[in-house]
Amino acid sequence: QVQLVESGGGLVQAGDSLRLSCAASGRTFSGYTMGWFRQAPGKEREFVARTSWSGGRTSFADSVKGRFTISRDNAKNTVYLQMNSLKPEDTAVYYCAAGGWGVSRSDYDYWGQGTQVTVSS
């Protein structure tokens, strides 16, 4: 089992930045791809970003490419999502997940409880 706890969400204005953190405990963190997903009200949960176990490979949804970065510190069992130039359409609950290399929810075995990000215009 891997337990994941997100933090860092909040209410910001358009154009601001936020950094989300996801702290992992339990089984070996470094062996997993770590991903970030988000779910806006009335919408499906969607892929945002992922990083390979080493951090050497990353990928992003087109909607956040160039604005968001993902990183991980395996020594601290933590993955980060740096979000810049936030837009109102980025408003959602953000979830981190641990699993295999993929962009689908089914590729990930473990999920956090989520952290709310609200971007006002």
PDB file of C-alpha atoms in Angstrom, residues 4-10 19-23 36 78-81 94 96 114-117:
ATOM      1  CA  LEU A   4      -0.731   9.779  -0.604  1.00  0.00           C
ATOM      2  CA  VAL A   5      -1.543  13.155   0.939  1.00  0.00           C
ATOM      3  CA  GLU A   6      -1.814  16.286  -1.185  1.00  0.00           C
ATOM      4  CA  SER A   7      -1.342  19.825   0.063  1.00  0.00           C
ATOM      5  CA  GLY A   8      -0.854  23.323  -1.275  1.00  0.00           C
ATOM      6  CA  GLY A   9      -4.212  24.045  -2.844  1.00  0.00           C
ATOM      7  CA  GLY A  10      -6.045  27.290  -2.326  1.00  0.00           C
ATOM      8  CA  ARG A  19       2.809  24.600  -5.903  1.00  0.00           C
ATOM      9  CA  LEU A  20       1.074  21.404  -4.916  1.00  0.00           C
ATOM     10  CA  SER A  21       2.844  18.731  -2.927  1.00  0.00           C
ATOM     11  CA  CYS A  22       2.052  15.079  -2.533  1.00  0.00           C
ATOM     12  CA  ALA A  23       3.669  13.197   0.325  1.00  0.00           C
ATOM     13  CA  TRP A  36      -1.405  14.417 -11.143  1.00  0.00           C
ATOM     14  CA  THR A  78       7.302  13.753  -2.346  1.00  0.00           C
ATOM     15  CA  VAL A  79       6.110  14.827  -5.769  1.00  0.00           C
ATOM     16  CA  TYR A  80       5.375  18.411  -6.701  1.00  0.00           C
ATOM     17  CA  LEU A  81       3.223  20.162  -9.255  1.00  0.00           C
ATOM     18  CA  TYR A  94      -6.226  18.004  -7.875  1.00  0.00           C
ATOM     19  CA  CYS A  96      -1.913  12.754  -7.043  1.00  0.00           C
ATOM     20  CA  GLY A 114      -7.319  15.623  -3.388  1.00  0.00           C
ATOM     21  CA  THR A 115      -6.710  19.306  -2.801  1.00  0.00           C
ATOM     22  CA  GLN A 116      -8.923  22.105  -4.081  1.00  0.00           C
ATOM     23  CA  VAL A 117      -7.503  24.724  -6.424  1.00  0.00           C
TER      24      VAL A 117
END
